[in-house]
Short mmCIF file of C-alpha atoms in Angstrom, two decimals:
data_model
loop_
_atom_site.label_atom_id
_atom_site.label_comp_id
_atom_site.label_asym_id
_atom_site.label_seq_id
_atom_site.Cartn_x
_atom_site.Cartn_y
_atom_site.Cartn_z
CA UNK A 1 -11.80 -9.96 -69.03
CA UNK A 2 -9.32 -8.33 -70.70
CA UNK A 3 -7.74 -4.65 -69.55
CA UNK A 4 -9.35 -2.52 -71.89
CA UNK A 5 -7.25 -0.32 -75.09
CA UNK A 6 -6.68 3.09 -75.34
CA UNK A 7 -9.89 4.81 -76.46
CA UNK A 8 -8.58 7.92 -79.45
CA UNK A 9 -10.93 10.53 -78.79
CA UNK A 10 -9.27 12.59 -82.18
CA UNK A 11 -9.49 9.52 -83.80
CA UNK A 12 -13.55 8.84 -82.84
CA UNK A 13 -14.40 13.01 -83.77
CA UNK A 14 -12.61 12.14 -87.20
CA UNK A 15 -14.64 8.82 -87.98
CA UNK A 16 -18.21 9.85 -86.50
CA UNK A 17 -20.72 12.76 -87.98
CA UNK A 18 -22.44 12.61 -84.28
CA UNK A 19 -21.44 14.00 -80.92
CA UNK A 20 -18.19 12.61 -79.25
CA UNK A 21 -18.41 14.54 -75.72
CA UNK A 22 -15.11 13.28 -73.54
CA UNK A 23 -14.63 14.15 -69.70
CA UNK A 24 -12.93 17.54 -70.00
CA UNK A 25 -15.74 18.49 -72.52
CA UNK A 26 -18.49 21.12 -71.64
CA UNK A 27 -21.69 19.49 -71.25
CA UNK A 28 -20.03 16.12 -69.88
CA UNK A 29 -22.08 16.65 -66.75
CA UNK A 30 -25.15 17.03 -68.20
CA UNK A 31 -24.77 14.11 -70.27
CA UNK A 32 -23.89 11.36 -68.08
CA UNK A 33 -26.57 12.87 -65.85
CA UNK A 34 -29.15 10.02 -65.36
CA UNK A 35 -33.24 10.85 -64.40
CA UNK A 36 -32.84 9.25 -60.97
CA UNK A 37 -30.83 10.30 -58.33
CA UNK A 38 -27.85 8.59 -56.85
CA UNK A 39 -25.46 7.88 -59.34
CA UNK A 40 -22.43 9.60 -60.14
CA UNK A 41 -20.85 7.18 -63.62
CA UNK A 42 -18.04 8.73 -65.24
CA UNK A 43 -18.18 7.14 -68.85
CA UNK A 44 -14.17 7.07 -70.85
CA UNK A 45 -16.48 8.98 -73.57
CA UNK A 46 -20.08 9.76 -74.48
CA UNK A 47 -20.66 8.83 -78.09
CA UNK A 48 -24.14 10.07 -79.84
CA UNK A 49 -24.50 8.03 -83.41
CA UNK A 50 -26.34 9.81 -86.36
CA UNK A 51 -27.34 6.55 -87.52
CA UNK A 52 -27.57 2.79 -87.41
CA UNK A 53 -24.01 2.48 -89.12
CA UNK A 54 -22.53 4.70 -86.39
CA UNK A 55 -23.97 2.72 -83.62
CA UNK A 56 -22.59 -0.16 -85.28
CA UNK A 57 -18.97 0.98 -85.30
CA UNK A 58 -19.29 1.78 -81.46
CA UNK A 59 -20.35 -1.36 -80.85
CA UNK A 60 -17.55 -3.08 -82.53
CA UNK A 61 -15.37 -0.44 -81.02
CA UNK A 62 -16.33 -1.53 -77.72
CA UNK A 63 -15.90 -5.01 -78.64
CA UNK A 64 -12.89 -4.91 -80.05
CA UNK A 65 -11.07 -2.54 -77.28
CA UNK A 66 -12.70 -4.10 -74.18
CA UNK A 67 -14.29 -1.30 -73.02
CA UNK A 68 -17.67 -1.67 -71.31
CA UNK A 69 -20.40 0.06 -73.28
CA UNK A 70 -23.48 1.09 -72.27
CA UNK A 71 -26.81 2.35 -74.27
CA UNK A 72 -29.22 4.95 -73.33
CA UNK A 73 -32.01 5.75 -74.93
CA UNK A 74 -34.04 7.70 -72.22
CA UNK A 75 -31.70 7.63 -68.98
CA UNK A 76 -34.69 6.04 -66.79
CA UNK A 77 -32.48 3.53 -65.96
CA UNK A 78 -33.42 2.55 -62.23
CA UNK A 79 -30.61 0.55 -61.85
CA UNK A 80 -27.73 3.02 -63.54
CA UNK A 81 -27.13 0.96 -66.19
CA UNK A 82 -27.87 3.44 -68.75
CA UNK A 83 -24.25 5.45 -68.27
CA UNK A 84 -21.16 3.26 -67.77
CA UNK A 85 -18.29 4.04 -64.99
CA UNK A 86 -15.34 4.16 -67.19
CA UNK A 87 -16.69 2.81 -70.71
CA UNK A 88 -18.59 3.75 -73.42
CA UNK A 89 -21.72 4.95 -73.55
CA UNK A 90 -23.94 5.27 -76.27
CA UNK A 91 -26.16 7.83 -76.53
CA UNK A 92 -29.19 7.26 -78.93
CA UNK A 93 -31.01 10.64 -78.31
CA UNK A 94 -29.87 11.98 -82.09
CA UNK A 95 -31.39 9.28 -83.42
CA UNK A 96 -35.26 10.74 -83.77
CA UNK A 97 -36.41 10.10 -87.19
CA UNK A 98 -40.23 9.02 -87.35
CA UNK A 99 -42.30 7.91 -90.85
CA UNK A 100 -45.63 7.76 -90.21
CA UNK A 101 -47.55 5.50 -92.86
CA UNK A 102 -51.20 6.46 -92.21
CA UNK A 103 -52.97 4.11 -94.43
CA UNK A 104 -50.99 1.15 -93.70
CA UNK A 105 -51.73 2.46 -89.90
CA UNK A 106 -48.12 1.68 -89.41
CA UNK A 107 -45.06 4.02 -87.62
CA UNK A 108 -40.93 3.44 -87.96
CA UNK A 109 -39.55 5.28 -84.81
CA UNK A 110 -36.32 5.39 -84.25
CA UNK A 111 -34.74 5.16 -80.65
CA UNK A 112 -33.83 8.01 -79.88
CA UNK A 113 -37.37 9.86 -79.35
CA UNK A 114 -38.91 9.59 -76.49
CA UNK A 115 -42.45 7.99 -75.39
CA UNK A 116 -44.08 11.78 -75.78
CA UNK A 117 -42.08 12.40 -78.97
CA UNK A 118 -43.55 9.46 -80.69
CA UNK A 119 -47.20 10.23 -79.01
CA UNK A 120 -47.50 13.72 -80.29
CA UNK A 121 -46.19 13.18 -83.80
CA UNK A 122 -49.18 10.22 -84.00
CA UNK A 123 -51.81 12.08 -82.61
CA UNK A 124 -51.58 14.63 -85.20
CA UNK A 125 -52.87 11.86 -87.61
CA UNK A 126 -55.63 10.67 -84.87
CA UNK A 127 -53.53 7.37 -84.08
CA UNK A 128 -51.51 6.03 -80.99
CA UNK A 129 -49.57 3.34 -80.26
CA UNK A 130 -49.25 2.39 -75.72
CA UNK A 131 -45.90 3.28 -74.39
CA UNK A 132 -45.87 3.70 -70.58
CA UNK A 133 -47.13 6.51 -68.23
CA UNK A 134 -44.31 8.91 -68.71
CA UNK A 135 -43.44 10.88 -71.88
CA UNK A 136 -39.66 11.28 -71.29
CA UNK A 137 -39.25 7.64 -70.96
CA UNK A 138 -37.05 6.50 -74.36
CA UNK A 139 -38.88 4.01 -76.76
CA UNK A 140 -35.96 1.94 -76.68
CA UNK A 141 -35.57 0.90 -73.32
CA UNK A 142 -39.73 0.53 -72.54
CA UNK A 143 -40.35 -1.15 -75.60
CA UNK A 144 -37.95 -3.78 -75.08
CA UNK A 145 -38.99 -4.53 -72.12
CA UNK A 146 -42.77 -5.11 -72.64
CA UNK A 147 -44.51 -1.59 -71.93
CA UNK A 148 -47.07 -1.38 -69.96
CA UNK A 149 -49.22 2.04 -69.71
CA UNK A 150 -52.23 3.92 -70.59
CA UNK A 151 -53.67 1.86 -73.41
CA UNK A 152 -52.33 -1.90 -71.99
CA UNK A 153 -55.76 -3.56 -71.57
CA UNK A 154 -57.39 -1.94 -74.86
CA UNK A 155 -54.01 -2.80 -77.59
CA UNK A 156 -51.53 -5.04 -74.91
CA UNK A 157 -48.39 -4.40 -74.10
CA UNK A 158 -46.05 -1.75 -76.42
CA UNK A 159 -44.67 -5.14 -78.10
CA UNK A 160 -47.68 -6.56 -78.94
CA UNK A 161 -47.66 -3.29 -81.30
CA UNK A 162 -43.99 -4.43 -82.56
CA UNK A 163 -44.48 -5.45 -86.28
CA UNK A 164 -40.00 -5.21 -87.08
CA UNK A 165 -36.98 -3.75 -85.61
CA UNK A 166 -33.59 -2.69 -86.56
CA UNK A 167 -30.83 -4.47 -84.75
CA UNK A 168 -27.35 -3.66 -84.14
CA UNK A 169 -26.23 -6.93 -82.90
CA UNK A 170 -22.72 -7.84 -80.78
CA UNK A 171 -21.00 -8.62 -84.24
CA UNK A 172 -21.18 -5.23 -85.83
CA UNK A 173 -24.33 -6.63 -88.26
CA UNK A 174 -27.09 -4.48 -88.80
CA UNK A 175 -30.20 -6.87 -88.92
CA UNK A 176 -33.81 -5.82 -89.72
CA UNK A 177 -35.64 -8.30 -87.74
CA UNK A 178 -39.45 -9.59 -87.63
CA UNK A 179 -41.25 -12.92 -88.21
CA UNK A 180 -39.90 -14.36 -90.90
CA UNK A 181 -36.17 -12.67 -90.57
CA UNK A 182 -34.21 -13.76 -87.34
CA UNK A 183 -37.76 -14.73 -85.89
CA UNK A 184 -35.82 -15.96 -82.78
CA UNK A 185 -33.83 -12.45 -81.74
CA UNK A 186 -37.03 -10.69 -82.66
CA UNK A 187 -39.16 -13.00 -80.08
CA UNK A 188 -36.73 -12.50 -77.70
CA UNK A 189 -36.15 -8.09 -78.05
CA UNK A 190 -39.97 -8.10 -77.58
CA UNK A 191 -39.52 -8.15 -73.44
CA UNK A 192 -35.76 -9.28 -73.39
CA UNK A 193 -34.52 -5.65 -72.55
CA UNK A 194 -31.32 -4.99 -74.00
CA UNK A 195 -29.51 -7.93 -73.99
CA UNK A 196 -29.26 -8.81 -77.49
CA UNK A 197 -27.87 -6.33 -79.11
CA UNK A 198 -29.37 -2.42 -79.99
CA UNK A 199 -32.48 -1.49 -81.16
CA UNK A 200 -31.96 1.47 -83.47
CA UNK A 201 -35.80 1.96 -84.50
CA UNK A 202 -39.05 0.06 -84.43
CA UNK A 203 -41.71 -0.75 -87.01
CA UNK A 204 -45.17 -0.04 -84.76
CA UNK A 205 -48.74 -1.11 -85.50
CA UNK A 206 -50.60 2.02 -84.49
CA UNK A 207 -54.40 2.38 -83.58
CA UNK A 208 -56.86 5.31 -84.57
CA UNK A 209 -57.33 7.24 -81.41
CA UNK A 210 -58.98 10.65 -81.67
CA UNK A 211 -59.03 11.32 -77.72
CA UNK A 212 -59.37 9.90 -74.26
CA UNK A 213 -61.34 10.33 -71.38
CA UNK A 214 -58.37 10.68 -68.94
CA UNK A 215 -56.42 12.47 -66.19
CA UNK A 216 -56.46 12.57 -62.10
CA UNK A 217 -58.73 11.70 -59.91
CA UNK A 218 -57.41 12.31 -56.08
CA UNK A 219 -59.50 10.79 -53.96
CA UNK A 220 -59.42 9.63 -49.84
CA UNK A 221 -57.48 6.82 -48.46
CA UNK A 222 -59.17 4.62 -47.29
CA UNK A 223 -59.88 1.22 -47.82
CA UNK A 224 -63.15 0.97 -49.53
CA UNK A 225 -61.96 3.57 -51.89
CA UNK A 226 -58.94 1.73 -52.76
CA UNK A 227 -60.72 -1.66 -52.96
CA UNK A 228 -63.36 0.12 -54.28
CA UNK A 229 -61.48 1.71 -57.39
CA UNK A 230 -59.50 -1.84 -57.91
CA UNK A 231 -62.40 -3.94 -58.23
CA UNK A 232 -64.19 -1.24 -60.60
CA UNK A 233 -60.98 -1.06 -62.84
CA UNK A 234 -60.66 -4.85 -63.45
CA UNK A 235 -64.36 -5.42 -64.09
CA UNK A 236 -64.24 -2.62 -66.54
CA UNK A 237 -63.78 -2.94 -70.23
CA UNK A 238 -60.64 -3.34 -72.09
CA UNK A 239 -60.79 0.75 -72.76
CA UNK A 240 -60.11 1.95 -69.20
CA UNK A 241 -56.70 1.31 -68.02
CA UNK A 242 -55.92 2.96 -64.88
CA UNK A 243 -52.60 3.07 -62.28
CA UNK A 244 -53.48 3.64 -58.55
CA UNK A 245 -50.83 4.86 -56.58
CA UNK A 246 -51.65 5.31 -52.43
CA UNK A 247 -49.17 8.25 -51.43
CA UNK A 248 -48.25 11.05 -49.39
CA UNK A 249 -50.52 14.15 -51.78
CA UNK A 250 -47.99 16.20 -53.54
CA UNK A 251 -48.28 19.77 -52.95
CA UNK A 252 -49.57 20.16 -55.95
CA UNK A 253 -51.52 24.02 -56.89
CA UNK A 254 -55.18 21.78 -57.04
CA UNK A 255 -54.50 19.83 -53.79
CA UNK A 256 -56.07 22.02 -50.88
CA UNK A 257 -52.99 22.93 -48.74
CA UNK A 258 -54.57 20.92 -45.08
CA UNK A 259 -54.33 17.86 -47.43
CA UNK A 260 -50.42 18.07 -48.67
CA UNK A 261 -48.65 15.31 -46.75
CA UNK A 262 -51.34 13.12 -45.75
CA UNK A 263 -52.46 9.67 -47.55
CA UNK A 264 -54.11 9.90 -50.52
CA UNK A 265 -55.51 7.68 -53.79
CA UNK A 266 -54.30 8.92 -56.68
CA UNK A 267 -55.74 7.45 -59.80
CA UNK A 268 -54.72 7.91 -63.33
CA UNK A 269 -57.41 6.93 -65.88
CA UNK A 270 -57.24 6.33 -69.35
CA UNK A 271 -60.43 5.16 -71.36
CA UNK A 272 -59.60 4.62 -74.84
CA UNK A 273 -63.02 5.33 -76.39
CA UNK A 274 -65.96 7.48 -77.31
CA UNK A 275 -66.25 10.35 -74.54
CA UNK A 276 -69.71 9.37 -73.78
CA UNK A 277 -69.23 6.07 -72.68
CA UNK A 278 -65.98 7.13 -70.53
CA UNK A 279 -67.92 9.41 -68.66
CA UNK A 280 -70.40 6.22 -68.08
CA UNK A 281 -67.85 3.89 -67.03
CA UNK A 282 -65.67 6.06 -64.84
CA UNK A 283 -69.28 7.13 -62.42
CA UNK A 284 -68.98 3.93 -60.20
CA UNK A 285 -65.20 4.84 -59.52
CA UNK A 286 -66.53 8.99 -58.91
CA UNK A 287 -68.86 7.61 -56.68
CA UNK A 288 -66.64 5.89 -54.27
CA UNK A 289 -66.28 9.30 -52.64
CA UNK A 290 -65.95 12.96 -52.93
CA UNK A 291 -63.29 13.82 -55.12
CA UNK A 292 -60.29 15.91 -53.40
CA UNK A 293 -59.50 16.59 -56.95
CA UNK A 294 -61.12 15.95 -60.57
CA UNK A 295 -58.92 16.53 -63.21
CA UNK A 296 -60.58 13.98 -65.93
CA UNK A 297 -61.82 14.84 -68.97
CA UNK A 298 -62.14 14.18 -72.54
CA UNK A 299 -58.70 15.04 -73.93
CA UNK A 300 -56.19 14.73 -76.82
CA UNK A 301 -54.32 11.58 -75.77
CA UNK A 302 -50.55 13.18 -75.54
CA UNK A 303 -51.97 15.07 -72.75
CA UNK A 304 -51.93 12.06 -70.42
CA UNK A 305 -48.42 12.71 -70.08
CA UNK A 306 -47.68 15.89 -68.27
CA UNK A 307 -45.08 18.42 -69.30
CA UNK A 308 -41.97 17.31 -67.47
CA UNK A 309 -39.38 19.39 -69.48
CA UNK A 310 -37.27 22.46 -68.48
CA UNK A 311 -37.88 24.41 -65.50
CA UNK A 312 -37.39 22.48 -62.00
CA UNK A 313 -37.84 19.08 -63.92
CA UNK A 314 -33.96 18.85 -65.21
CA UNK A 315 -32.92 19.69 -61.40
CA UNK A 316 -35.33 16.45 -60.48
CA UNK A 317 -33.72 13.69 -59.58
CA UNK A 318 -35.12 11.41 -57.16
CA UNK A 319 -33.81 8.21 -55.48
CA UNK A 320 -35.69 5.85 -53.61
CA UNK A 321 -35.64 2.22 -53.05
CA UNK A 322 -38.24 -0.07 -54.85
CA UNK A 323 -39.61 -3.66 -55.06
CA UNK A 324 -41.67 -4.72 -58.19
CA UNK A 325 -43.52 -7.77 -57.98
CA UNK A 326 -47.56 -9.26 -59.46
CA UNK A 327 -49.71 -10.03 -57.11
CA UNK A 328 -53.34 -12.17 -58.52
CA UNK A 329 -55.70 -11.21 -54.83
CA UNK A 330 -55.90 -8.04 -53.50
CA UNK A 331 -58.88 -8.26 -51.21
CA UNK A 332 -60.35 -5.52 -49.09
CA UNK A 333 -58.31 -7.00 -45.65
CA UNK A 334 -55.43 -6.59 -47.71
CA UNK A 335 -55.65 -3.42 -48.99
CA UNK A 336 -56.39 -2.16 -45.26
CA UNK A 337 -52.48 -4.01 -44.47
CA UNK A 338 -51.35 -2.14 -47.00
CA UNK A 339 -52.99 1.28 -45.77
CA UNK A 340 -51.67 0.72 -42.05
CA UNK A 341 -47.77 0.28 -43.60
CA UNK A 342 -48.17 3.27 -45.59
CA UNK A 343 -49.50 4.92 -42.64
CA UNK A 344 -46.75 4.45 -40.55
CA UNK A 345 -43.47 4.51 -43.11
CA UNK A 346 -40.52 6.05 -41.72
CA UNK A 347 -40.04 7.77 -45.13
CA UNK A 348 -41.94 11.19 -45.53
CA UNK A 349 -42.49 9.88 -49.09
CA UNK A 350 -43.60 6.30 -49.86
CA UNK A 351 -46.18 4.67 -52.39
CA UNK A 352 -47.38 1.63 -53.40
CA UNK A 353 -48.25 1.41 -56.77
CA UNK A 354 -51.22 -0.60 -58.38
CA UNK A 355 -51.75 -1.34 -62.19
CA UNK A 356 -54.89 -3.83 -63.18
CA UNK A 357 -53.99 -5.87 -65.83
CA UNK A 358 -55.79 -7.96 -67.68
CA UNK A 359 -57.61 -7.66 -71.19
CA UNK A 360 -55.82 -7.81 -74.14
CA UNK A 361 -52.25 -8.18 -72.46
CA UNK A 362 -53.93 -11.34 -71.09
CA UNK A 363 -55.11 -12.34 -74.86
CA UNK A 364 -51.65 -12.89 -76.03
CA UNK A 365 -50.00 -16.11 -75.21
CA UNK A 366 -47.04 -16.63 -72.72
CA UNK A 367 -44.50 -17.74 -74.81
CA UNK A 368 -45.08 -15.08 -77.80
CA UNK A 369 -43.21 -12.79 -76.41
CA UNK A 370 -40.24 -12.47 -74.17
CA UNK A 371 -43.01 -11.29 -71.55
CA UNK A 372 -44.02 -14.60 -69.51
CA UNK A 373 -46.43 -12.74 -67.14
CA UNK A 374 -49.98 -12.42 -69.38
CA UNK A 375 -52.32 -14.03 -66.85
CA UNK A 376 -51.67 -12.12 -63.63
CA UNK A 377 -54.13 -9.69 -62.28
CA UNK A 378 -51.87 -6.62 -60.95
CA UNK A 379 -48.88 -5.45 -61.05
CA UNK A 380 -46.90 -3.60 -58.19
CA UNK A 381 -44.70 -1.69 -56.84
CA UNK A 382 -43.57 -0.50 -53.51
CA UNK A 383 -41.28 2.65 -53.04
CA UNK A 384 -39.48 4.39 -50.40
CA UNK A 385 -37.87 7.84 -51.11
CA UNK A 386 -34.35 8.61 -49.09
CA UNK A 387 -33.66 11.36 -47.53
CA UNK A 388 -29.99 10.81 -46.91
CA UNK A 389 -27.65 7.95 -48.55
CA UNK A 390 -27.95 7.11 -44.58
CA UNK A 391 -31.54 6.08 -44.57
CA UNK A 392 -30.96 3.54 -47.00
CA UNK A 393 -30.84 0.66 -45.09
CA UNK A 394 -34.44 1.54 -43.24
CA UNK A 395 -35.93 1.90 -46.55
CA UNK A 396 -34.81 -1.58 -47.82
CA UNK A 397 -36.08 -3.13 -44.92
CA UNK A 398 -39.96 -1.79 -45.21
CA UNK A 399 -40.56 -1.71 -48.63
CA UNK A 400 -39.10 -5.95 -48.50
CA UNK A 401 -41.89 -6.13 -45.50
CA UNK A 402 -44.29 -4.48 -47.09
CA UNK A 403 -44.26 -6.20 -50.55
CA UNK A 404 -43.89 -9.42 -48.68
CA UNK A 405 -47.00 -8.90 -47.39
CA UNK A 406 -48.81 -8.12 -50.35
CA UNK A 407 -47.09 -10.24 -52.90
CA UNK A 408 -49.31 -13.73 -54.20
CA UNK A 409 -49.81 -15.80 -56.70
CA UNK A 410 -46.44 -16.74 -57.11
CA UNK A 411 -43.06 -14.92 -57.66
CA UNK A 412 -42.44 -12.82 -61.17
CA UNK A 413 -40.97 -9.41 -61.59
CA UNK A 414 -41.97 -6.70 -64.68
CA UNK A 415 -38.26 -6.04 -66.10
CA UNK A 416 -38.77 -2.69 -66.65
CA UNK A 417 -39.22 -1.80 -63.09
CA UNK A 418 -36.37 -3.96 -61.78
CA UNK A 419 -33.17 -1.90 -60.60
CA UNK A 420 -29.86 -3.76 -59.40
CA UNK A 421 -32.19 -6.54 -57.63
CA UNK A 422 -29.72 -9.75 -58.17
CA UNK A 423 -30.12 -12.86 -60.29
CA UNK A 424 -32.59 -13.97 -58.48
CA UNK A 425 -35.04 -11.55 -59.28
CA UNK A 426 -33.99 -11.42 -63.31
CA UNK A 427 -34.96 -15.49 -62.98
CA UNK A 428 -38.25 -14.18 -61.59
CA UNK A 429 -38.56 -11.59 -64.98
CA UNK A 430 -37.71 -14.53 -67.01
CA UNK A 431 -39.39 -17.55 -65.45
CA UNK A 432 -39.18 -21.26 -66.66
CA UNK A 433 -38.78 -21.80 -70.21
CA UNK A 434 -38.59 -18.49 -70.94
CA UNK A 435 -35.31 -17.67 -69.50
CA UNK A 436 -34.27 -21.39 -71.38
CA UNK A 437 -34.93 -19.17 -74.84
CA UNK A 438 -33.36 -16.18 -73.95
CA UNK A 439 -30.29 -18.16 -72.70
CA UNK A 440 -29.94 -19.91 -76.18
CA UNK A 441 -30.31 -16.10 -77.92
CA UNK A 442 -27.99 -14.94 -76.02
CA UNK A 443 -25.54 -17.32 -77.06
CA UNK A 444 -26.34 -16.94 -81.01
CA UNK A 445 -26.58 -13.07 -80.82
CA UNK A 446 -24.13 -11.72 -78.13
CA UNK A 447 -22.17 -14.91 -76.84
CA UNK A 448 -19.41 -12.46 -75.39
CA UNK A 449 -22.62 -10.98 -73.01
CA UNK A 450 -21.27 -7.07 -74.74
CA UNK A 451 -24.63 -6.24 -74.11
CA UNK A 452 -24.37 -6.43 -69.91
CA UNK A 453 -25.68 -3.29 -68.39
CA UNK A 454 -28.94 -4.32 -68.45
CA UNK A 455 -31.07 -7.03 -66.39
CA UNK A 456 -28.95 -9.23 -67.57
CA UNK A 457 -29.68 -12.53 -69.09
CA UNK A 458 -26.00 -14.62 -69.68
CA UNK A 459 -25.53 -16.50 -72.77
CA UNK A 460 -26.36 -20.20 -72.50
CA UNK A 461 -23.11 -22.55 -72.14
CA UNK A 462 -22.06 -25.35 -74.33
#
């Protein structure tokens, strides 16, 4: 690759209405600062676009001068890739215009706003659309990658809700994209990530949704409750979606202080339907045993995701090591393996993360989307906080025992939850003639691979 030009940063403040924030600038910090912990990326210059025009001379920018660029929508990036070391990264987070089109029961969103942004402003009108499980998270980055959350198994994944999108692609172009325009690049930005260029807002399908039955349920860990509350959640129906994570309780103000530190099951629940029938179907999972904590209710549905803004949540920046993989059996002998390794981590905090699948994710057919994992039965993830940069390497090794242990079914990886895992594993995201597709996209769309800070998929040769 060629050295890179001479980036003006007079010359960029002159030709852009948005924020051009340069090294020496106040507020650099806190702008390349990422969510997670254990980066330290010191873009050329931090660009944020006013609109799609904007974005679309930083991309040519970037391709003309050879600098690497970068996009973030959210910062969530596991793997970093949201903040380039050296480039130029593009910052979407002034782009947050939403029209909400309440008879047509349609949303544009652009990329910018953030999974709660997008959440609140639809519940005002009673509707939703499913993003993920945290509200900061950018709709960018989740929706291109699939989206899987609270409302997966009643409405699929987040791009099964994907109706068009605008598209800033390699070229400079601004492309609206949907069926019937560029049908290819819009298959392959519904689960692709960001390789193919970016996403400046979506066109959503959105579903009436006057409230939930949701929150926390803490309960013990052991292994008929964990069994227990897996087998309950996939025989459910398609309104209860739930994530199970076995952990360490936080010490949280409703966790009784002798339980902080020791294993727990902590469920989040989300039944998307009438309150009275919630309460019905959640009982069996109650039952299992005698709640260290009940936080579930009928609620508005933006309170599934928890404030996480100001206060001790900008100082917040964890890093851990993770594997993400599906696994179709998890049997009661397996869940007590899993119980025993959490037991006896080296890591003071460690989780292993369970999501059902299943319903209408499993409706819609491999090769529709860019997704190519609709008939597995759960998804997970195992996670190993650091203490030091020191402990790394002790991490690494239990969390690859532990999901050895409980992966099945086959390989396949949710891209979304990948961080800097190798080719290998982006293969496993993109399996068979899937990653065939995205190859040949690639080389239509971006055939320089611009778009790289990403899982990235490499343009097809020839």
């Amino acid at each position: 690759m060629s050295t890179p030009s001479t980036l003006s940063i007079d010359r960029l403040r002159s030709d852009l209405t948005g924020d051009v924030i340069a090294p020496d600038d106040p507020g650099y910090d806190a702008a390349r600062t990422l969510f997670y912990g254990g980066f330290d990326n010191r873009p050329a210059v931090i660009v944020r676009p006013c609109n799609a025009a904007e974005v679309a001379a930083i991309v040519t920018l970037a391709r003309d001068t050879g600098f690497e660029l970068s996009v973030r929508s959210g910062g969530h990036s596991t793997a970093g890739h949201s903040v380039s070391d050296g480039g130029i990264m593009l910052d979407l987070s002034r782009l947050r215009a939403i029209e909400i089109d309440v008879d047509e029961r349609t949303a544009w969103a652009q990329t910018g706003l953030t999974a709660g942004d997008v959440t609140t402003a639809l519940a005002e009108h009673g509707l939703a659309v499913g993003f993920g499980d945290t509200g900061t998270v950018g709709i960018g980055g989740i929706t291109t990658g699939g989206g899987v959350g609270y409302l997966s198994r009643k409405y699929g994944l987040t791009i099964d809700d994907v109706l068009a999108a605008e598209v800033v692609t390699a070229d400079g172009q601004v492309l609206v994209v949907d069926a019937d325009n560029h049908p290819e690049l819009f298959w392959a930005i519904r689960g692709g990530g960001g390789n193919f260029g970016v996403v400046t807002r979506f066109r959503y399908r959105v579903h009436e949704l006057p409230g939930v039955v949701g929150g926390m349920l803490l309960l013990p860990a052991t292994a008929d409750v964990v069994h227990g509350v897996l087998t309950e959640a996939a025989a459910a129906p398609d309104e209860l979606s739930i994530i199970l994570n076995v952990m360490p309780a936080p010490p949280m103000p409703f966790v009784p202080p002798e339980v902080h530190g020791t294993l727990v099951t902590m469920v989040l629940l989300c039944y998307a339907g009438p309150a009275e029938d919630g309460e019905k179907v959640l009982a069996p999972i109650r039952a299992l045993a005698t709640p260290i904590a009940d936080l579930v209710r009928p609620i508005a549905y933006p309170e599934m995701y928890p404030q996480e803004d100001g206060g001790d949540a900008e100082e917040y920046h964890p890093t851990a090591v993770a594997r993400t993989f599906f696994a179709d059996q998890l049997d009661r002998a397996m869940v007590e393996q899993i119980l025993e390794r959490l037991a006896t981590a080296p890591a003071p905090m460690r989780v292993a993360q369970i999501r059902p699948l299943g319903g209408a994710i499993a409706r819609v057919p491999d090769d529709a989307t860019a997704y190519a994992h609709r008939q597995r039965a759960f998804m997970v993830i195992v996670a190993s906080f650091l203490d030091t940069p020191e402990t790394r390497a002790e991490r690494e090794a239990w969390v690859a025992e532990v999901a050895g242990l409980i992966q099945n079914g086959g390989p396949g990886a949710y891209v979304n939850f990948l961080g800097d895992d190798g080719p290998q594993r982006v293969r496993e995201a993109y399996p068979g003639v899937t990653w065939d597709r995205l190859t040949e996209v690639k080389r239509r769309y971006d055939p320089g691979n611009l778009f790289r800070l990403n899982v990235n998929v490499e343009p097809a040769q020839g």
